[in-house]
């Protein structure tokens, strides 16, 4: 079954919502009387709305832990007296997740980064009922407002994340939220995601791997000097920020075949003046895209890096904080020598802090400070375009 429900929480005040309040009137939900015996449960429109409300409450609670202000209220496990509620085990797990997010907020505060408000939108993409379980897939779109600590921060950052929620039918026509699983793969997790190990897909390193960059804040920022090639860095950033969540229909997507991150930066670089380099599509020495095919270097993290260095269109920077608008940052999550993720710089503060925009998962203007703080074990490769 499909649903097009959409929820919006418009202000930071909503972020203190208690889960115990996210319950439907008794007449608004329906679960099969045979749920105890494993019969297939029925779900009506009001119950779907309850699923969406509870998803919104959980994701909003996580986000509230990152905001500059008081500690959010704890999750309250509600008894199965209301039609849609949260199971006690999940409530306990989410309280632990919030505690970890509070620590992340503290780490970001040490880096002079904070958020003052947030808006969380939840779209229900599908509802699938099998027996006494309902699998609900949702897309979260969250916008966070940067606190003006120095005054040169961008107005906001944002991301999209996909989740699958499991609801279990219980006696008396009730449903309980018993699990929530992230569906995004291939890139850094969202800033409000609980700490978890990033799965490294591995891969083959092409000929020119490049040199890893330092992640400590340098004593002096390094300004970007335009190269003789005359690329339009503003056009690269404008393109990336236009299509960070609403994909350009003129290009194919690669989310389901390894991730769309490198495809996205290739599009952005082309928008700023990078030209096709024709040749065999499997060679890292070539880079092109057309309506029928594309080179491996257009879509693969390692092959893009090899082409970029081999062609001398880029060179490595010694520090991630030297990135300027239009420059590329790649991550190797486990440090095994195979890069896993590509991002483009679309904003740089006057203090020299780069902000990255990327696909998989879709993210807008996330600071390099927060990326490094959330992924301290990764290796980083910075490319001056």
Tab-separated table of N, CA and C in Angstrom, residues 21-125:
chain	number	residue	atom	x	y	z
A	21	UNK	N	2.063	12.081	23.484
A	21	UNK	CA	0.986	12.874	22.895
A	21	UNK	C	0.665	12.433	21.481
A	22	UNK	N	1.492	11.607	20.902
A	22	UNK	CA	1.297	11.205	19.516
A	22	UNK	C	0.452	9.938	19.479
A	23	UNK	N	-0.808	10.092	19.803
A	23	UNK	CA	-1.744	8.979	19.805
A	23	UNK	C	-3.010	9.407	19.087
A	24	UNK	N	-3.639	8.479	18.396
A	24	UNK	CA	-4.874	8.772	17.686
A	24	UNK	C	-6.075	8.503	18.578
A	25	UNK	N	-7.238	9.145	18.282
A	25	UNK	CA	-8.467	8.744	18.951
A	25	UNK	C	-8.749	7.270	18.666
A	26	UNK	N	-9.392	6.616	19.598
A	26	UNK	CA	-9.594	5.177	19.471
A	26	UNK	C	-10.323	4.796	18.194
A	27	UNK	N	-11.208	5.643	17.720
A	27	UNK	CA	-11.964	5.316	16.520
A	27	UNK	C	-11.158	5.484	15.257
A	28	UNK	N	-9.975	6.040	15.366
A	28	UNK	CA	-9.209	6.378	14.175
A	28	UNK	C	-8.260	5.321	13.707
A	29	UNK	N	-8.135	4.196	14.377
A	29	UNK	CA	-7.178	3.173	13.977
A	29	UNK	C	-7.871	1.833	13.903
A	30	UNK	N	-7.263	0.919	13.138
A	30	UNK	CA	-7.855	-0.401	12.986
A	30	UNK	C	-6.773	-1.448	12.866
A	31	UNK	N	-6.771	-2.439	13.725
A	31	UNK	CA	-5.898	-3.600	13.614
A	31	UNK	C	-6.776	-4.839	13.684
A	32	UNK	N	-6.412	-5.843	12.939
A	32	UNK	CA	-7.248	-7.034	12.884
A	32	UNK	C	-7.351	-7.704	14.248
A	33	UNK	N	-8.544	-8.214	14.539
A	33	UNK	CA	-8.727	-8.879	15.823
A	33	UNK	C	-7.861	-10.114	15.929
A	34	UNK	N	-7.466	-10.659	14.792
A	34	UNK	CA	-6.643	-11.859	14.798
A	34	UNK	C	-5.171	-11.586	14.828
A	35	UNK	N	-4.741	-10.376	15.191
A	35	UNK	CA	-3.322	-10.032	15.165
A	35	UNK	C	-2.519	-10.960	16.072
A	36	UNK	N	-3.118	-11.359	17.221
A	36	UNK	CA	-2.401	-12.231	18.140
A	36	UNK	C	-2.074	-13.577	17.496
A	37	UNK	N	-2.962	-13.998	16.611
A	37	UNK	CA	-2.780	-15.298	15.989
A	37	UNK	C	-1.965	-15.217	14.700
A	38	UNK	N	-1.507	-14.018	14.370
A	38	UNK	CA	-0.669	-13.853	13.195
A	38	UNK	C	-1.450	-13.551	11.935
A	39	UNK	N	-2.771	-13.272	12.044
A	39	UNK	CA	-3.547	-12.922	10.868
A	39	UNK	C	-3.104	-11.577	10.334
A	40	UNK	N	-3.358	-11.321	9.061
A	40	UNK	CA	-2.954	-10.057	8.449
A	40	UNK	C	-3.771	-8.917	9.027
A	41	UNK	N	-3.107	-7.869	9.469
A	41	UNK	CA	-3.773	-6.722	10.067
A	41	UNK	C	-4.183	-5.740	8.985
A	42	UNK	N	-5.262	-5.007	9.234
A	42	UNK	CA	-5.707	-3.980	8.298
A	42	UNK	C	-5.282	-2.617	8.802
A	43	UNK	N	-5.007	-1.716	7.872
A	43	UNK	CA	-4.552	-0.381	8.231
A	43	UNK	C	-5.390	0.625	7.456
A	44	UNK	N	-6.083	1.512	8.183
A	44	UNK	CA	-6.881	2.527	7.516
A	44	UNK	C	-6.108	3.841	7.450
A	45	UNK	N	-6.717	4.849	6.849
A	45	UNK	CA	-6.034	6.128	6.629
A	45	UNK	C	-5.637	6.795	7.944
A	46	UNK	N	-6.482	6.694	8.946
A	46	UNK	CA	-6.167	7.329	10.230
A	46	UNK	C	-4.968	6.662	10.897
A	47	UNK	N	-4.867	5.334	10.752
A	47	UNK	CA	-3.720	4.632	11.326
A	47	UNK	C	-2.443	5.023	10.609
A	48	UNK	N	-2.522	5.144	9.284
A	48	UNK	CA	-1.356	5.610	8.534
A	48	UNK	C	-0.918	6.989	9.022
A	49	UNK	N	-1.895	7.840	9.307
A	49	UNK	CA	-1.554	9.160	9.834
A	49	UNK	C	-0.867	9.036	11.183
A	50	UNK	N	-1.308	8.060	11.990
A	50	UNK	CA	-0.647	7.822	13.264
A	50	UNK	C	0.774	7.338	13.088
A	51	UNK	N	1.004	6.456	12.100
A	51	UNK	CA	2.366	6.021	11.793
A	51	UNK	C	3.243	7.225	11.464
A	52	UNK	N	2.704	8.103	10.602
A	52	UNK	CA	3.472	9.278	10.178
A	52	UNK	C	3.764	10.202	11.349
A	53	UNK	N	2.775	10.383	12.236
A	53	UNK	CA	2.960	11.268	13.391
A	53	UNK	C	4.046	10.747	14.317
A	54	UNK	N	4.061	9.428	14.513
A	54	UNK	CA	5.059	8.863	15.404
A	54	UNK	C	6.450	8.929	14.772
A	55	UNK	N	6.543	8.689	13.467
A	55	UNK	CA	7.827	8.837	12.780
A	55	UNK	C	8.342	10.260	12.929
A	56	UNK	N	7.449	11.221	12.766
A	56	UNK	CA	7.828	12.625	12.900
A	56	UNK	C	8.325	12.926	14.306
A	57	UNK	N	7.640	12.369	15.309
A	57	UNK	CA	8.028	12.632	16.697
A	57	UNK	C	9.411	12.082	17.017
A	58	UNK	N	9.693	10.859	16.538
A	58	UNK	CA	11.001	10.251	16.804
A	58	UNK	C	12.118	11.054	16.158
A	59	UNK	N	11.960	11.401	14.888
A	59	UNK	CA	13.014	12.109	14.165
A	59	UNK	C	13.164	13.542	14.657
A	60	UNK	N	12.060	14.128	15.068
A	60	UNK	CA	12.107	15.476	15.628
A	60	UNK	C	12.823	15.482	16.970
A	61	UNK	N	12.580	14.457	17.766
A	61	UNK	CA	13.243	14.363	19.070
A	61	UNK	C	14.753	14.251	18.896
A	62	UNK	N	15.186	13.432	17.937
A	62	UNK	CA	16.622	13.324	17.672
A	62	UNK	C	17.204	14.687	17.308
A	63	UNK	N	16.521	15.397	16.430
A	63	UNK	CA	17.033	16.689	15.975
A	63	UNK	C	17.104	17.691	17.115
A	64	UNK	N	16.126	17.638	18.012
A	64	UNK	CA	16.094	18.603	19.113
A	64	UNK	C	17.323	18.487	20.001
A	65	UNK	N	17.941	17.289	20.051
A	65	UNK	CA	19.133	17.107	20.884
A	65	UNK	C	20.318	17.902	20.365
A	66	UNK	N	20.283	18.319	19.105
A	66	UNK	CA	21.395	19.062	18.516
A	66	UNK	C	21.250	20.571	18.677
A	67	UNK	N	20.081	21.029	19.083
A	67	UNK	CA	19.840	22.464	19.135
A	67	UNK	C	20.451	23.108	20.371
A	68	UNK	N	20.904	24.327	20.193
A	68	UNK	CA	21.474	25.115	21.278
A	68	UNK	C	20.345	25.480	22.245
A	69	UNK	N	20.341	24.879	23.421
A	69	UNK	CA	19.251	25.121	24.355
A	69	UNK	C	19.160	24.012	25.374
A	70	UNK	N	18.018	23.896	26.057
A	70	UNK	CA	17.881	22.885	27.111
A	70	UNK	C	17.843	21.476	26.544
A	71	UNK	N	18.171	20.524	27.383
A	71	UNK	CA	18.119	19.110	27.018
A	71	UNK	C	16.680	18.722	26.710
A	72	UNK	N	16.429	17.970	25.631
A	72	UNK	CA	15.055	17.564	25.320
A	72	UNK	C	14.521	16.572	26.337
A	73	UNK	N	13.198	16.521	26.460
A	73	UNK	CA	12.564	15.572	27.353
A	73	UNK	C	12.863	14.140	26.905
A	74	UNK	N	12.874	13.218	27.845
A	74	UNK	CA	13.139	11.825	27.519
A	74	UNK	C	11.942	11.213	26.798
A	75	UNK	N	12.201	10.165	26.023
A	75	UNK	CA	11.123	9.409	25.405
A	75	UNK	C	10.322	8.716	26.505
A	76	UNK	N	9.024	8.779	26.372
A	76	UNK	CA	8.158	8.093	27.326
A	76	UNK	C	7.541	6.883	26.650
A	77	UNK	N	7.770	5.694	27.205
A	77	UNK	CA	7.151	4.488	26.667
A	77	UNK	C	5.675	4.503	27.046
A	78	UNK	N	4.799	4.403	26.062
A	78	UNK	CA	3.378	4.480	26.336
A	78	UNK	C	2.769	3.077	26.302
A	79	UNK	N	1.865	2.768	27.224
A	79	UNK	CA	1.220	1.446	27.217
A	79	UNK	C	0.317	1.313	25.995
A	80	UNK	N	0.013	0.077	25.598
A	80	UNK	CA	-0.774	-0.125	24.384
A	80	UNK	C	-2.249	0.168	24.572
A	81	UNK	N	-2.578	1.302	25.201
A	81	UNK	CA	-3.965	1.699	25.360
A	81	UNK	C	-4.416	2.578	24.211
A	82	UNK	N	-3.475	3.269	23.583
A	82	UNK	CA	-3.792	4.071	22.417
A	82	UNK	C	-3.496	3.293	21.163
A	83	UNK	N	-4.098	3.660	20.024
A	83	UNK	CA	-3.934	2.882	18.797
A	83	UNK	C	-2.503	2.833	18.271
A	84	UNK	N	-1.735	3.921	18.399
A	84	UNK	CA	-0.361	3.959	17.884
A	84	UNK	C	0.541	4.517	18.969
A	85	UNK	N	1.549	3.733	19.368
A	85	UNK	CA	2.431	4.168	20.449
A	85	UNK	C	3.819	3.613	20.204
A	86	UNK	N	4.762	3.976	21.085
A	86	UNK	CA	6.133	3.497	20.969
A	86	UNK	C	6.382	2.405	22.001
A	87	UNK	N	7.022	1.331	21.573
A	87	UNK	CA	7.315	0.226	22.484
A	87	UNK	C	8.381	0.641	23.491
A	88	UNK	N	8.353	0.030	24.662
A	88	UNK	CA	9.280	0.418	25.731
A	88	UNK	C	10.731	0.184	25.330
A	89	UNK	N	11.008	-0.920	24.618
A	89	UNK	CA	12.381	-1.190	24.211
A	89	UNK	C	12.919	-0.140	23.269
A	90	UNK	N	12.094	0.302	22.325
A	90	UNK	CA	12.542	1.333	21.394
A	90	UNK	C	12.685	2.679	22.094
A	91	UNK	N	11.789	2.963	23.033
A	91	UNK	CA	11.908	4.215	23.792
A	91	UNK	C	13.247	4.274	24.511
A	92	UNK	N	13.654	3.149	25.112
A	92	UNK	CA	14.939	3.100	25.797
A	92	UNK	C	16.094	3.310	24.811
A	93	UNK	N	16.012	2.672	23.636
A	93	UNK	CA	17.066	2.819	22.634
A	93	UNK	C	17.147	4.257	22.136
A	94	UNK	N	16.007	4.885	21.944
A	94	UNK	CA	16.014	6.268	21.467
A	94	UNK	C	16.538	7.229	22.530
A	95	UNK	N	16.284	6.939	23.793
A	95	UNK	CA	16.877	7.765	24.844
A	95	UNK	C	18.397	7.671	24.814
A	96	UNK	N	18.909	6.462	24.533
A	96	UNK	CA	20.353	6.312	24.389
A	96	UNK	C	20.881	7.064	23.178
A	97	UNK	N	20.116	7.033	22.084
A	97	UNK	CA	20.525	7.762	20.888
A	97	UNK	C	20.578	9.258	21.144
A	98	UNK	N	19.594	9.766	21.863
A	98	UNK	CA	19.569	11.193	22.190
A	98	UNK	C	20.762	11.562	23.069
A	99	UNK	N	21.118	10.702	23.998
A	99	UNK	CA	22.296	10.966	24.843
A	99	UNK	C	23.552	11.084	23.984
A	100	UNK	N	23.687	10.206	22.978
A	100	UNK	CA	24.825	10.305	22.070
A	100	UNK	C	24.800	11.565	21.247
A	101	UNK	N	23.617	12.003	20.830
A	101	UNK	CA	23.495	13.235	20.042
A	101	UNK	C	23.816	14.466	20.883
A	102	UNK	N	23.508	14.400	22.160
A	102	UNK	CA	23.901	15.498	23.052
A	102	UNK	C	25.424	15.605	23.138
A	103	UNK	N	26.104	14.468	23.140
A	103	UNK	CA	27.569	14.486	23.125
A	103	UNK	C	28.077	15.057	21.801
A	104	UNK	N	27.409	14.717	20.707
A	104	UNK	CA	27.796	15.289	19.413
A	104	UNK	C	27.618	16.809	19.429
A	105	UNK	N	26.531	17.275	20.025
A	105	UNK	CA	26.308	18.720	20.140
A	105	UNK	C	27.452	19.374	20.910
A	106	UNK	N	27.909	18.701	21.962
A	106	UNK	CA	29.014	19.246	22.754
A	106	UNK	C	30.308	19.293	21.933
A	107	UNK	N	30.567	18.242	21.128
A	107	UNK	CA	31.763	18.239	20.284
A	107	UNK	C	31.710	19.367	19.265
A	108	UNK	N	30.540	19.583	18.688
A	108	UNK	CA	30.403	20.671	17.716
A	108	UNK	C	30.568	22.033	18.393
A	109	UNK	N	30.095	22.154	19.619
A	109	UNK	CA	30.260	23.414	20.345
A	109	UNK	C	31.736	23.736	20.553
A	110	UNK	N	32.543	22.704	20.795
A	110	UNK	CA	33.987	22.910	20.932
A	110	UNK	C	34.600	23.412	19.627
A	111	UNK	N	33.989	23.047	18.500
A	111	UNK	CA	34.451	23.510	17.187
A	111	UNK	C	33.795	24.821	16.776
A	112	UNK	N	33.054	25.420	17.710
A	112	UNK	CA	32.361	26.693	17.472
A	112	UNK	C	31.292	26.543	16.391
A	113	UNK	N	30.507	25.477	16.512
A	113	UNK	CA	29.368	25.278	15.615
A	113	UNK	C	28.165	24.885	16.450
A	114	UNK	N	27.021	25.503	16.148
A	114	UNK	CA	25.788	25.197	16.868
A	114	UNK	C	24.604	25.518	15.965
A	115	UNK	N	23.446	24.991	16.352
A	115	UNK	CA	22.209	25.214	15.596
A	115	UNK	C	21.161	25.787	16.547
A	116	UNK	N	20.394	26.742	16.051
A	116	UNK	CA	19.436	27.428	16.908
A	116	UNK	C	18.000	26.987	16.683
A	117	UNK	N	17.683	26.436	15.529
A	117	UNK	CA	16.310	26.039	15.220
A	117	UNK	C	16.347	24.954	14.165
A	118	UNK	N	15.219	24.281	14.021
A	118	UNK	CA	15.135	23.212	13.027
A	118	UNK	C	13.711	23.079	12.523
A	119	UNK	N	13.591	22.592	11.295
A	119	UNK	CA	12.297	22.241	10.710
A	119	UNK	C	12.422	20.834	10.163
A	120	UNK	N	11.538	19.955	10.589
A	120	UNK	CA	11.570	18.552	10.181
A	120	UNK	C	10.311	18.235	9.386
A	121	UNK	N	10.478	17.765	8.157
A	121	UNK	CA	9.361	17.314	7.325
A	121	UNK	C	9.477	15.807	7.145
A	122	UNK	N	8.368	15.096	7.267
A	122	UNK	CA	8.354	13.651	7.079
A	122	UNK	C	7.346	13.288	5.992
A	123	UNK	N	7.819	12.641	4.925
A	123	UNK	CA	6.958	12.120	3.871
A	123	UNK	C	6.861	10.612	4.024
A	124	UNK	N	5.647	10.075	4.072
A	124	UNK	CA	5.452	8.628	4.081
A	124	UNK	C	5.446	8.144	2.640
A	125	UNK	N	6.442	7.339	2.296
A	125	UNK	CA	6.589	6.861	0.925
A	125	UNK	C	5.775	5.600	0.657
